[in-house]
Coordinates of C-alpha atoms and ligand atoms in Angstrom, one line a residue:
M1 CA -37.7 -40.2 67.8
L2 CA -39.1 -38.7 64.6
P3 CA -42.7 -37.7 64.9
S4 CA -45.1 -39.8 62.8
I5 CA -47.4 -38.2 60.3
E6 CA -50.3 -38.9 62.6
Q7 CA -48.5 -36.9 65.3
E8 CA -47.8 -34.1 63.0
L9 CA -51.3 -33.9 61.7
S10 CA -52.8 -34.2 65.2
D11 CA -50.6 -31.3 66.3
I12 CA -51.9 -29.2 63.4
F13 CA -55.5 -30.1 64.0
G14 CA -55.1 -29.7 67.7
Q15 CA -54.1 -26.1 67.1
A16 CA -57.1 -25.5 64.9
F17 CA -59.4 -26.9 67.6
Q18 CA -57.7 -24.7 70.1
S19 CA -58.2 -21.6 68.0
L20 CA -61.9 -22.4 68.3
E21 CA -61.5 -22.7 72.1
L22 CA -61.9 -26.4 72.0
P23 CA -59.6 -28.9 73.6
F24 CA -56.4 -29.6 71.7
E25 CA -56.8 -33.4 72.1
L26 CA -59.8 -33.3 69.8
G27 CA -57.4 -32.8 67.0
A28 CA -56.3 -36.5 67.1
V29 CA -55.9 -37.7 63.6
Q30 CA -55.8 -41.4 62.6
R31 CA -55.3 -43.5 59.5
S32 CA -58.5 -43.6 57.6
N33 CA -60.5 -46.8 57.4
R34 CA -61.8 -45.7 54.0
P35 CA -58.6 -45.1 51.9
D36 CA -60.8 -44.1 48.9
L37 CA -62.1 -41.1 50.9
G38 CA -58.8 -40.1 52.5
D39 CA -55.5 -41.2 53.9
F40 CA -56.3 -39.9 57.4
Q41 CA -59.3 -38.7 59.3
C42 CA -60.1 -36.5 62.3
N43 CA -63.3 -37.3 64.3
G44 CA -62.9 -34.5 66.8
A45 CA -65.9 -32.5 65.7
M46 CA -68.2 -35.3 66.9
A47 CA -66.5 -35.4 70.2
A48 CA -66.8 -31.6 70.4
A49 CA -70.5 -31.9 69.9
K50 CA -70.7 -34.1 73.0
L51 CA -68.9 -31.3 74.8
G52 CA -71.7 -28.9 73.7
A53 CA -70.0 -27.3 70.7
G54 CA -73.1 -27.7 68.6
N55 CA -73.6 -29.2 65.1
P56 CA -70.5 -31.3 64.3
F57 CA -70.7 -30.7 60.6
V58 CA -70.5 -26.9 61.3
T59 CA -67.6 -27.4 63.7
A60 CA -65.8 -29.6 61.1
E61 CA -66.2 -26.8 58.5
K62 CA -64.9 -24.2 61.0
I63 CA -61.9 -26.4 61.7
V64 CA -61.1 -26.6 58.0
E65 CA -61.5 -22.9 57.7
A66 CA -59.2 -22.3 60.7
L67 CA -56.6 -24.5 59.1
A68 CA -56.7 -22.4 56.0
N69 CA -56.9 -19.0 57.7
N70 CA -56.7 -18.1 61.3
A71 CA -54.3 -20.7 62.7
P72 CA -51.2 -19.4 60.9
A73 CA -48.6 -21.7 62.3
A74 CA -50.8 -24.7 61.8
A75 CA -51.8 -23.6 58.3
L76 CA -48.2 -23.3 57.3
R77 CA -47.5 -26.8 58.4
G78 CA -50.7 -27.9 56.9
D79 CA -49.8 -26.5 53.6
L80 CA -46.8 -28.7 53.5
L81 CA -48.6 -31.8 54.5
I82 CA -52.2 -31.7 53.3
E83 CA -53.3 -32.1 49.7
K84 CA -57.0 -32.0 50.1
L85 CA -59.5 -31.8 53.0
D86 CA -63.2 -32.9 53.0
V87 CA -65.9 -32.6 55.5
V88 CA -68.4 -35.5 55.5
R89 CA -71.6 -35.9 57.5
P90 CA -72.0 -36.1 60.4
G91 CA -68.7 -34.3 61.0
F92 CA -65.7 -36.4 59.8
I93 CA -62.8 -34.5 58.3
N94 CA -61.0 -36.6 55.7
L95 CA -57.8 -35.7 54.2
F96 CA -55.2 -36.8 51.6
I97 CA -51.6 -36.3 52.4
K98 CA -49.2 -34.6 49.9
T99 CA -47.5 -37.4 48.1
D100 CA -44.1 -35.7 48.1
Y101 CA -44.4 -35.2 51.8
L102 CA -44.9 -38.9 52.2
A103 CA -41.8 -39.8 50.2
N104 CA -39.9 -37.1 52.2
K105 CA -41.0 -38.6 55.5
L106 CA -40.0 -42.1 54.5
S107 CA -36.6 -40.8 53.3
Q108 CA -36.1 -39.2 56.8
F109 CA -37.1 -42.4 58.5
A110 CA -34.9 -44.5 56.4
V111 CA -31.7 -42.5 57.0
S112 CA -30.7 -45.0 59.7
N113 CA -31.7 -48.6 60.4
S114 CA -33.5 -47.3 63.4
F115 CA -36.4 -46.1 61.2
G116 CA -37.1 -43.2 63.5
C117 CA -37.7 -45.5 66.5
A118 CA -34.8 -44.9 68.7
E119 CA -34.7 -42.6 71.7
N120 CA -32.1 -41.8 74.2
L121 CA -33.3 -43.9 77.1
S122 CA -29.9 -44.8 78.4
D123 CA -30.7 -43.6 81.9
H124 CA -33.5 -46.2 82.1
K125 CA -32.0 -49.6 83.0
V126 CA -34.1 -52.6 82.1
M127 CA -33.1 -55.9 83.5
I128 CA -34.4 -59.0 81.7
D129 CA -34.4 -62.3 83.5
F130 CA -34.9 -65.1 81.1
G131 CA -33.5 -68.5 80.1
G132 CA -33.5 -69.7 83.7
P133 CA -31.7 -73.0 82.9
N134 CA -30.9 -75.4 85.7
V135 CA -27.5 -76.8 86.5
A136 CA -27.1 -80.5 85.6
K137 CA -30.3 -80.6 83.5
S138 CA -30.1 -80.2 79.8
M139 CA -32.5 -77.8 78.3
H140 CA -35.8 -79.1 77.0
V141 CA -38.7 -77.7 75.1
G142 CA -39.9 -75.8 78.2
H143 CA -36.8 -73.6 77.9
L144 CA -37.5 -72.7 74.3
R145 CA -40.0 -69.9 74.8
T146 CA -38.2 -68.1 77.6
A147 CA -35.1 -68.1 75.4
I148 CA -36.8 -66.9 72.3
I149 CA -39.1 -64.3 73.8
G150 CA -36.6 -63.1 76.3
D151 CA -34.0 -62.6 73.6
A152 CA -36.4 -60.8 71.3
L153 CA -37.3 -58.5 74.1
Q154 CA -33.7 -57.7 75.0
R155 CA -33.0 -56.8 71.4
I156 CA -36.1 -54.7 71.0
F157 CA -35.6 -52.8 74.2
R158 CA -32.0 -52.2 73.3
F159 CA -33.0 -51.0 69.8
K160 CA -35.5 -48.6 71.3
G161 CA -32.6 -47.0 73.3
Y162 CA -32.9 -48.5 76.8
K163 CA -30.0 -49.7 78.8
V164 CA -30.6 -53.4 78.9
V165 CA -28.9 -56.0 81.1
S166 CA -30.0 -59.6 80.5
D167 CA -29.4 -62.3 83.1
A168 CA -29.7 -66.1 82.6
H169 CA -30.5 -66.6 86.3
L170 CA -29.2 -70.1 86.5
G171 CA -31.0 -72.5 88.8
D172 CA -28.0 -73.4 90.9
W173 CA -29.0 -73.1 94.6
G174 CA -31.9 -75.4 95.3
T175 CA -32.2 -79.0 96.6
Q176 CA -31.1 -80.4 93.2
M177 CA -27.6 -79.3 94.2
G178 CA -27.8 -81.4 97.4
M179 CA -29.1 -84.3 95.4
L180 CA -26.1 -84.1 93.0
I181 CA -23.7 -83.9 95.9
Q182 CA -25.3 -86.9 97.6
G183 CA -25.4 -88.9 94.3
L184 CA -21.8 -88.3 93.6
K185 CA -20.8 -89.2 97.2
K186 CA -22.5 -92.6 96.7
R187 CA -20.5 -93.3 93.6
Q188 CA -17.2 -91.9 94.6
P189 CA -17.1 -91.5 98.4
D190 CA -13.3 -91.1 98.4
L191 CA -13.3 -87.8 96.5
I192 CA -11.4 -85.1 98.4
Y193 CA -14.5 -82.9 98.3
F194 CA -16.2 -85.1 100.9
D195 CA -13.3 -85.0 103.4
E196 CA -14.5 -82.7 106.1
H197 CA -11.0 -82.1 107.4
H198 CA -9.5 -81.0 104.1
T199 CA -9.3 -77.3 103.9
G200 CA -8.3 -76.9 100.3
P201 CA -7.2 -76.2 97.7
Y202 CA -9.3 -78.5 95.6
P203 CA -8.5 -79.9 92.1
Q204 CA -8.9 -77.7 89.1
Q205 CA -10.2 -80.6 87.0
S206 CA -13.9 -81.4 87.4
P207 CA -14.5 -84.9 88.8
V208 CA -17.7 -85.1 86.7
T209 CA -18.8 -84.5 83.1
I210 CA -22.2 -83.1 82.1
Q211 CA -23.1 -86.7 81.0
D212 CA -22.4 -87.8 84.6
L213 CA -24.6 -85.1 86.0
E214 CA -27.4 -85.9 83.7
L215 CA -27.3 -89.5 84.9
I216 CA -26.9 -88.7 88.6
Y217 CA -29.6 -86.0 88.8
P218 CA -32.7 -88.0 87.6
E219 CA -31.6 -91.0 89.6
E220 CA -31.2 -89.2 92.9
S221 CA -34.3 -87.1 92.3
G222 CA -36.1 -90.4 91.8
F223 CA -34.7 -91.8 95.1
C224 CA -35.6 -88.7 97.0
K225 CA -39.2 -89.0 95.9
T226 CA -39.6 -92.4 97.5
D227 CA -36.9 -92.7 100.1
Q228 CA -37.2 -90.5 103.1
Q229 CA -33.6 -91.0 104.1
A230 CA -32.2 -90.1 100.7
A231 CA -34.3 -86.9 100.7
E232 CA -33.1 -86.0 104.2
K233 CA -29.5 -86.5 103.1
A234 CA -30.0 -84.3 100.0
R235 CA -31.6 -81.6 102.2
Q236 CA -28.7 -81.7 104.6
A237 CA -26.2 -81.4 101.8
T238 CA -28.0 -78.5 100.3
L239 CA -28.0 -76.7 103.7
E240 CA -24.3 -77.4 104.2
L241 CA -23.6 -76.1 100.7
Q242 CA -25.6 -72.9 101.4
N243 CA -23.8 -72.5 104.7
G244 CA -20.5 -72.5 103.0
R245 CA -18.9 -76.0 103.5
A246 CA -15.7 -75.6 101.4
G247 CA -15.6 -79.1 99.7
Y248 CA -19.3 -78.7 98.7
R249 CA -18.7 -75.2 97.3
A250 CA -15.8 -76.4 95.3
L251 CA -17.8 -79.3 93.9
W252 CA -20.7 -77.1 93.2
Q253 CA -18.5 -74.8 91.2
H254 CA -17.5 -77.8 89.0
F255 CA -21.2 -78.7 88.5
V256 CA -21.9 -75.1 87.5
N257 CA -18.9 -74.9 85.1
V258 CA -19.6 -78.1 83.2
S259 CA -23.3 -77.2 82.9
V260 CA -22.7 -73.7 81.7
A261 CA -20.4 -75.0 79.0
T262 CA -23.2 -77.1 77.6
L263 CA -25.8 -74.4 78.0
K264 CA -23.7 -72.0 76.1
R265 CA -23.5 -74.4 73.2
D266 CA -27.3 -74.7 73.1
Y267 CA -28.0 -71.0 73.4
G268 CA -25.2 -70.5 70.8
E269 CA -27.1 -72.6 68.4
L270 CA -30.2 -70.5 68.9
G271 CA -28.3 -67.3 68.6
V272 CA -29.2 -66.2 72.2
S273 CA -26.8 -64.5 74.5
F274 CA -26.9 -63.0 78.0
D275 CA -25.0 -60.1 79.5
L276 CA -24.8 -61.9 82.9
W277 CA -24.6 -65.5 83.7
K278 CA -25.5 -65.1 87.3
G279 CA -27.5 -67.6 89.3
E280 CA -29.7 -68.1 92.2
S281 CA -26.5 -68.6 94.3
D282 CA -25.4 -65.0 93.5
A283 CA -28.3 -63.8 95.7
D284 CA -26.6 -65.4 98.7
P285 CA -24.8 -62.3 100.0
F286 CA -28.2 -60.4 99.9
I287 CA -30.2 -62.9 101.8
Q288 CA -29.1 -61.9 105.3
P289 CA -29.6 -58.2 104.8
L290 CA -32.9 -58.9 103.1
L291 CA -34.1 -61.1 106.0
D292 CA -32.9 -58.5 108.6
E293 CA -34.9 -55.8 106.9
L294 CA -38.0 -57.9 106.6
V295 CA -37.9 -58.8 110.3
E296 CA -37.1 -55.2 111.3
K297 CA -40.0 -53.8 109.3
A298 CA -42.2 -56.5 110.7
I299 CA -43.0 -57.7 107.2
S300 CA -42.0 -61.3 108.0
I301 CA -43.0 -63.4 111.0
Q302 CA -42.0 -66.7 112.6
D303 CA -44.4 -69.5 111.9
Q304 CA -43.8 -73.0 113.3
G305 CA -40.1 -72.4 113.2
A306 CA -40.1 -71.1 109.6
L307 CA -39.8 -67.5 108.5
I308 CA -42.6 -66.4 106.3
V309 CA -44.2 -63.3 104.8
P310 CA -48.0 -63.5 105.2
F311 CA -50.2 -61.6 102.8
R312 CA -53.3 -60.3 104.5
D313 CA -56.0 -57.8 103.8
E314 CA -57.2 -55.1 106.2
E315 CA -59.4 -57.6 108.0
G316 CA -56.4 -59.9 108.6
E317 CA -57.7 -62.5 106.1
N318 CA -55.0 -64.3 104.1
I319 CA -55.3 -63.1 100.5
M320 CA -52.7 -65.6 99.2
P321 CA -50.4 -68.3 100.6
P322 CA -47.4 -66.9 102.5
L323 CA -44.0 -66.6 101.0
I324 CA -41.7 -69.0 102.8
L325 CA -38.3 -67.4 103.3
R326 CA -36.5 -69.9 105.5
K327 CA -37.7 -73.4 106.4
S328 CA -37.4 -74.5 110.0
D329 CA -34.1 -76.3 109.1
G330 CA -32.7 -73.0 107.9
A331 CA -32.6 -73.7 104.2
V332 CA -33.7 -70.9 101.9
M333 CA -36.2 -71.3 99.1
Y334 CA -36.8 -70.4 95.4
G335 CA -38.8 -67.4 96.5
T336 CA -36.1 -66.2 98.9
T337 CA -33.4 -66.2 96.2
D338 CA -35.8 -64.5 93.9
L339 CA -36.6 -61.8 96.4
A340 CA -32.9 -61.3 97.3
T341 CA -32.1 -61.1 93.6
L342 CA -34.7 -58.4 93.1
Y343 CA -33.2 -56.7 96.2
E344 CA -29.9 -56.6 94.4
R345 CA -31.4 -55.5 91.1
V346 CA -33.4 -52.7 92.5
R347 CA -31.1 -51.5 95.3
D348 CA -27.6 -52.1 93.9
D349 CA -28.0 -52.3 90.2
K350 CA -30.6 -49.5 90.2
A351 CA -32.8 -51.1 87.6
Q352 CA -36.0 -49.1 86.9
T353 CA -37.6 -52.0 85.2
V354 CA -37.1 -55.7 85.8
L355 CA -38.8 -58.2 83.5
Y356 CA -39.2 -61.9 84.2
V357 CA -39.8 -63.8 81.1
V358 CA -40.8 -67.0 82.8
D359 CA -43.5 -69.7 82.3
G360 CA -47.1 -68.6 83.2
R361 CA -47.2 -71.6 85.5
Q362 CA -45.1 -69.6 87.9
Q363 CA -47.6 -66.8 88.2
Q364 CA -48.3 -67.5 91.9
H365 CA -44.6 -67.5 92.7
F366 CA -44.1 -64.1 91.2
K367 CA -47.2 -62.7 92.8
Q368 CA -45.8 -63.6 96.2
V369 CA -42.3 -62.4 95.5
F370 CA -43.6 -59.1 94.1
A371 CA -46.1 -58.6 96.9
A372 CA -43.2 -59.0 99.4
A373 CA -41.1 -56.6 97.3
D374 CA -44.0 -54.0 97.4
L375 CA -44.1 -54.3 101.1
L376 CA -40.3 -53.4 101.1
G377 CA -41.1 -50.4 99.0
F378 CA -39.2 -51.6 95.9
N379 CA -42.1 -50.3 93.8
Q380 CA -41.2 -46.8 94.8
T381 CA -38.2 -46.8 92.4
S382 CA -38.8 -49.7 90.2
H383 CA -41.3 -51.6 88.1
Y384 CA -41.2 -55.4 88.0
E385 CA -43.3 -57.6 86.0
H386 CA -43.8 -61.2 85.2
S387 CA -44.0 -61.2 81.4
Y388 CA -45.2 -64.7 81.3
F389 CA -45.9 -67.1 78.5
G390 CA -48.1 -70.1 77.7
T391 CA -47.2 -73.7 77.0
V392 CA -46.0 -75.4 73.9
N393 CA -48.4 -78.2 73.3
G394 CA -48.3 -81.3 71.1
K395 CA -51.1 -82.0 68.6
D396 CA -53.0 -83.8 71.4
G397 CA -53.2 -80.5 73.3
K398 CA -50.9 -81.7 76.1
P399 CA -47.4 -80.3 76.8
F400 CA -45.1 -81.2 73.9
K401 CA -43.2 -84.5 74.3
T402 CA -41.1 -86.8 72.1
R403 CA -42.7 -89.6 70.2
S404 CA -42.0 -92.0 73.0
G405 CA -43.5 -89.6 75.5
G406 CA -40.3 -88.4 77.0
V407 CA -39.1 -84.8 77.5
M408 CA -38.0 -83.2 74.3
K409 CA -34.5 -81.9 74.6
L410 CA -33.9 -78.5 73.1
H411 CA -30.8 -79.7 71.2
D412 CA -32.8 -82.5 69.6
L413 CA -35.7 -80.1 68.7
I414 CA -33.2 -77.8 66.9
Q415 CA -31.9 -80.8 65.0
M416 CA -35.4 -81.8 64.0
A417 CA -36.1 -78.3 62.7
K418 CA -32.9 -78.5 60.7
D419 CA -33.9 -81.8 59.1
E420 CA -37.3 -80.4 58.2
A421 CA -35.6 -77.2 56.7
R422 CA -33.3 -79.3 54.6
K423 CA -36.2 -81.4 53.3
K424 CA -38.4 -78.3 52.5
L425 CA -35.5 -76.5 50.9
A426 CA -34.8 -79.5 48.6
E427 CA -38.4 -79.9 47.7
S428 CA -38.7 -76.3 46.7
N429 CA -35.4 -76.5 44.8
F430 CA -33.9 -73.6 46.8
G431 CA -30.2 -73.2 46.4
S432 CA -29.7 -76.6 44.8
D433 CA -26.6 -75.4 43.1
F434 CA -25.1 -73.6 46.1
P435 CA -21.9 -74.9 47.8
E436 CA -22.5 -77.5 50.5
D437 CA -21.4 -75.2 53.4
E438 CA -23.7 -72.4 52.3
K439 CA -26.6 -75.0 52.0
E440 CA -25.9 -76.1 55.6
D441 CA -25.8 -72.5 56.8
I442 CA -29.1 -71.8 55.0
A443 CA -30.7 -74.9 56.6
H444 CA -29.5 -73.8 60.0
K445 CA -30.8 -70.2 59.7
V446 CA -34.1 -71.4 58.2
A447 CA -34.5 -73.8 61.1
I448 CA -33.9 -71.1 63.7
A449 CA -36.2 -68.7 61.9
T450 CA -38.8 -71.5 61.8
L451 CA -38.8 -72.1 65.5
K452 CA -38.5 -68.5 66.5
F453 CA -41.1 -67.0 64.3
A454 CA -43.6 -69.8 65.1
D455 CA -43.2 -69.0 68.7
L456 CA -43.1 -65.2 68.6
R457 CA -46.1 -64.7 66.2
N458 CA -48.5 -65.8 69.0
F459 CA -49.3 -63.4 71.8
R460 CA -47.0 -64.8 74.4
I461 CA -49.5 -65.6 77.1
K462 CA -51.3 -68.0 74.7
D463 CA -50.4 -71.7 74.4
Y464 CA -49.6 -72.9 71.0
I465 CA -49.5 -76.3 69.2
F466 CA -46.1 -77.4 68.0
D467 CA -46.5 -78.3 64.3
L468 CA -43.1 -78.3 62.8
E469 CA -44.3 -79.1 59.3
K470 CA -46.6 -76.2 59.3
F471 CA -44.0 -73.9 60.8
S472 CA -41.5 -74.8 58.1
E473 CA -43.7 -73.9 55.1
F474 CA -42.5 -71.3 52.7
E475 CA -46.0 -69.9 52.5
G476 CA -48.1 -68.3 55.2
K477 CA -47.1 -66.6 58.4
T478 CA -43.8 -68.4 58.9
G479 CA -40.2 -67.6 59.4
P480 CA -39.2 -69.3 56.2
Y481 CA -41.7 -67.2 54.2
L482 CA -40.1 -64.0 55.6
L483 CA -36.6 -65.1 54.9
M484 CA -37.6 -65.9 51.4
Q485 CA -39.1 -62.5 50.9
V486 CA -36.0 -60.7 52.1
A487 CA -33.8 -62.9 49.8
R488 CA -36.2 -62.1 47.0
I489 CA -35.9 -58.4 47.3
K490 CA -32.1 -58.7 47.6
S491 CA -32.1 -60.7 44.4
I492 CA -34.3 -58.0 42.7
L493 CA -31.8 -55.4 43.7
R494 CA -28.8 -57.4 42.6
K495 CA -30.4 -58.1 39.2
A496 CA -31.2 -54.4 38.8
K497 CA -27.7 -53.5 39.6
A498 CA -26.3 -55.9 37.0
V499 CA -28.1 -53.8 34.3
D500 CA -27.0 -50.5 35.9
A501 CA -30.4 -49.8 37.5
V502 CA -29.5 -48.4 40.9
T503 CA -31.4 -46.9 43.8
G504 CA -31.9 -43.1 43.9
D505 CA -33.9 -40.5 45.8
L506 CA -37.5 -41.3 46.7
L507 CA -39.8 -39.3 44.5
E508 CA -43.5 -38.6 44.9
T509 CA -45.5 -41.6 46.1
T510 CA -48.0 -42.7 43.6
D511 CA -51.1 -44.9 44.4
N512 CA -49.1 -48.0 43.7
E513 CA -46.7 -47.3 46.5
K514 CA -49.0 -45.7 49.0
A515 CA -50.0 -48.7 51.0
L516 CA -46.4 -50.0 51.2
T517 CA -45.1 -46.5 52.2
F518 CA -47.7 -46.2 55.0
R519 CA -46.8 -49.7 56.2
L520 CA -43.1 -48.8 56.4
L521 CA -44.0 -45.6 58.3
D522 CA -45.9 -47.7 60.9
F523 CA -42.7 -49.3 62.2
P524 CA -42.0 -46.9 65.1
A525 CA -45.5 -47.3 66.4
V526 CA -45.3 -51.1 66.1
I527 CA -42.0 -51.0 68.1
D528 CA -43.6 -48.9 70.8
R529 CA -46.6 -51.2 71.1
T530 CA -44.2 -54.2 71.3
V531 CA -42.2 -52.5 74.0
E532 CA -45.3 -51.4 75.9
K533 CA -46.9 -54.8 76.0
K534 CA -43.6 -56.8 76.0
A535 CA -45.2 -58.6 73.1
P536 CA -43.1 -59.4 70.0
H537 CA -46.2 -60.7 68.1
F538 CA -47.0 -57.1 67.1
L539 CA -43.7 -56.9 65.3
C540 CA -44.2 -60.4 63.7
E541 CA -47.6 -59.2 62.4
H542 CA -46.1 -56.1 61.0
L543 CA -43.3 -57.9 59.2
Y544 CA -45.7 -60.4 57.7
N545 CA -48.0 -57.6 56.5
L546 CA -45.1 -55.7 55.1
A547 CA -43.8 -58.7 53.2
Q548 CA -47.3 -59.2 51.7
E549 CA -47.6 -55.5 50.9
F550 CA -44.3 -55.7 49.1
S551 CA -45.5 -58.6 47.0
S552 CA -48.6 -56.8 45.9
F553 CA -46.6 -53.6 45.1
Y554 CA -44.2 -55.6 43.1
Q555 CA -46.9 -57.2 41.1
K556 CA -48.6 -53.9 40.3
Q557 CA -45.4 -52.0 39.5
H558 CA -43.1 -53.4 36.9
I559 CA -39.9 -51.8 38.2
M560 CA -37.6 -53.1 35.5
N561 CA -39.8 -51.9 32.7
E562 CA -40.1 -48.4 34.1
P563 CA -38.9 -46.0 31.3
N564 CA -38.4 -43.0 33.6
K565 CA -34.9 -43.7 35.2
A566 CA -35.4 -41.4 38.1
R567 CA -38.7 -43.1 39.0
Q568 CA -37.1 -46.5 38.5
A569 CA -34.4 -45.5 40.9
S570 CA -37.0 -44.3 43.4
L571 CA -38.9 -47.6 43.2
L572 CA -35.7 -49.5 43.7
R573 CA -35.0 -47.4 46.8
L574 CA -38.4 -48.1 48.1
S575 CA -37.8 -51.8 47.6
E576 CA -34.5 -51.5 49.4
I577 CA -36.0 -49.7 52.4
C578 CA -38.6 -52.4 52.6
M579 CA -35.8 -55.1 52.5
L580 CA -33.9 -53.2 55.2
Q581 CA -36.9 -52.9 57.5
L582 CA -37.7 -56.5 57.1
E583 CA -34.1 -57.4 57.8
Q584 CA -34.0 -55.1 60.9
G585 CA -37.3 -56.4 62.2
L586 CA -36.2 -60.0 61.8
A587 CA -32.9 -59.2 63.5
L588 CA -35.0 -57.8 66.5
L589 CA -36.7 -61.2 66.7
G590 CA -33.3 -62.8 66.7
I591 CA -33.7 -64.1 63.1
E592 CA -30.8 -63.7 60.7
S593 CA -31.6 -63.0 57.1
L594 CA -30.1 -64.7 54.1
E595 CA -28.4 -63.1 51.1
R596 CA -30.0 -65.6 48.8
M597 CA -31.8 -68.9 48.9
Ligands
LIG1 N1 -34.8 -72.2 87.0 C1 -36.2 -71.9 87.0 C2 -37.0 -73.1 86.4 O1 -36.5 -73.9 85.7 C3 -36.6 -70.7 86.2 C4 -36.1 -69.4 86.7 C5 -36.9 -68.2 86.3 N2 -36.4 -67.0 86.8 C6 -36.6 -66.6 88.1 N3 -36.0 -65.4 88.4 N4 -37.3 -67.3 88.9 O2 -38.2 -73.2 86.7

């Protein structure tokens, strides 16, 4: 990772403080909040006064002197970087940076699309659990956020240099599987899968389609809510499935296969992919060893026939409800599969970090699973975290629904966003003369950008109100606005090229370009903050500000009228770097840019 200017300056100032026998850390330099007085400032002299170093103004002056004279290494570096230093009462040190240094730094950053962000972190494995779709249920608006946020995080962590493994963690092992088996048995009792004496093999062809499953599931689930007997049968079927009854396993595999095919279509539309398509069922081989260890270490106890992990404080008071591992009938639960999956991720896959990008309404569940994991000592080698998110609400402030009050399917939501994109594109007369297939491609990309940016721009733990019309605007903090800005810069560069104005080396940064250059140089710090907080809204904010900054630069600076060719080439290069960073940043959010619109 390339050091930032702040880091370089802090190092120089730190050495100067050290030469006065003051702590190195006091040299911390930050961007100035008064750009008229300086580009950067160091406030260490005031902090030094608190440590008993005396009058801060005098200290600040001594630091400036040290920079010039007695800290030779620092002074040398300082000469390259610093244009002008000022001491201001009570003891601020303001400085302007050399403008050629700024251009130089940006050139270095822009050598690769990593913009100085990437590190070699390939020994650090980060597993990201997101998506979490359920077999036989089509995805709805509730699956939108986990897909969008999880995907952005996997891209950003990978970009930063981590070894990332994402896993869809299919919901394929709970009672809904027993309900499906029961539901199908009612409809087609003669299927070979229900014949207890048949030992296999079973047909390759699935006896059901996804449409069948989507009918059977809600119906059975409805019965189970009111009918004790139906619920009992579903429970029994689930248990038999978990215990390995061959016909049920074969049937289950068909359910999974037909569901995954549809899920892949929906994720494909969103441009979201996973390294692993494992499910809760894959935790099965780890359940027994896990339970054995929990019993052996006396972490779990028997309670009314069930196996549970109680969570108690020193006084023996329960601090939260216990984690139920095995019900009295022997069936395992959602928490059991999650703990067993974590067991696999930590012990076998050796993941140092495991992130769960899952709805905030599951906080209690993860608290219990993680507390049990801590008791097993998983936290000795690994960090696991519920990187949760808030709810997508309708304008009434309640979870978003269709007009008729039903659950909004993800597929339908994407179609709605596409319709809105087509409408807005036509209204703004964008690409009216483009070929039809390009128009369709643009509408699709704009729609995805709309949904993703609207979601990611909010700090993930907050709820937000779904307002498609607002999200689809070409003005304001929206996906379409950013796509338009990228296309605009691309068009500027194309037009320049057409008259032989090409990009060249970056020259000295004048006042017109300073704000834009500083903004571009912020990128690595923004990526780090995003990684640290698992919060892509920091990146969204940066990209929006960058796009705005470009607009004001472009207004001030008439690139095509610039008589000095070398300077014109430098300004075009700056525009190009800006375009590349916007494009890279959007790609990290899972948003594809457009060449033109
Ligand atoms: N399938 C679950 C649901 O729909 C989400 C799974 C989240 N991931 C996890 N490891 N629990 O609620």
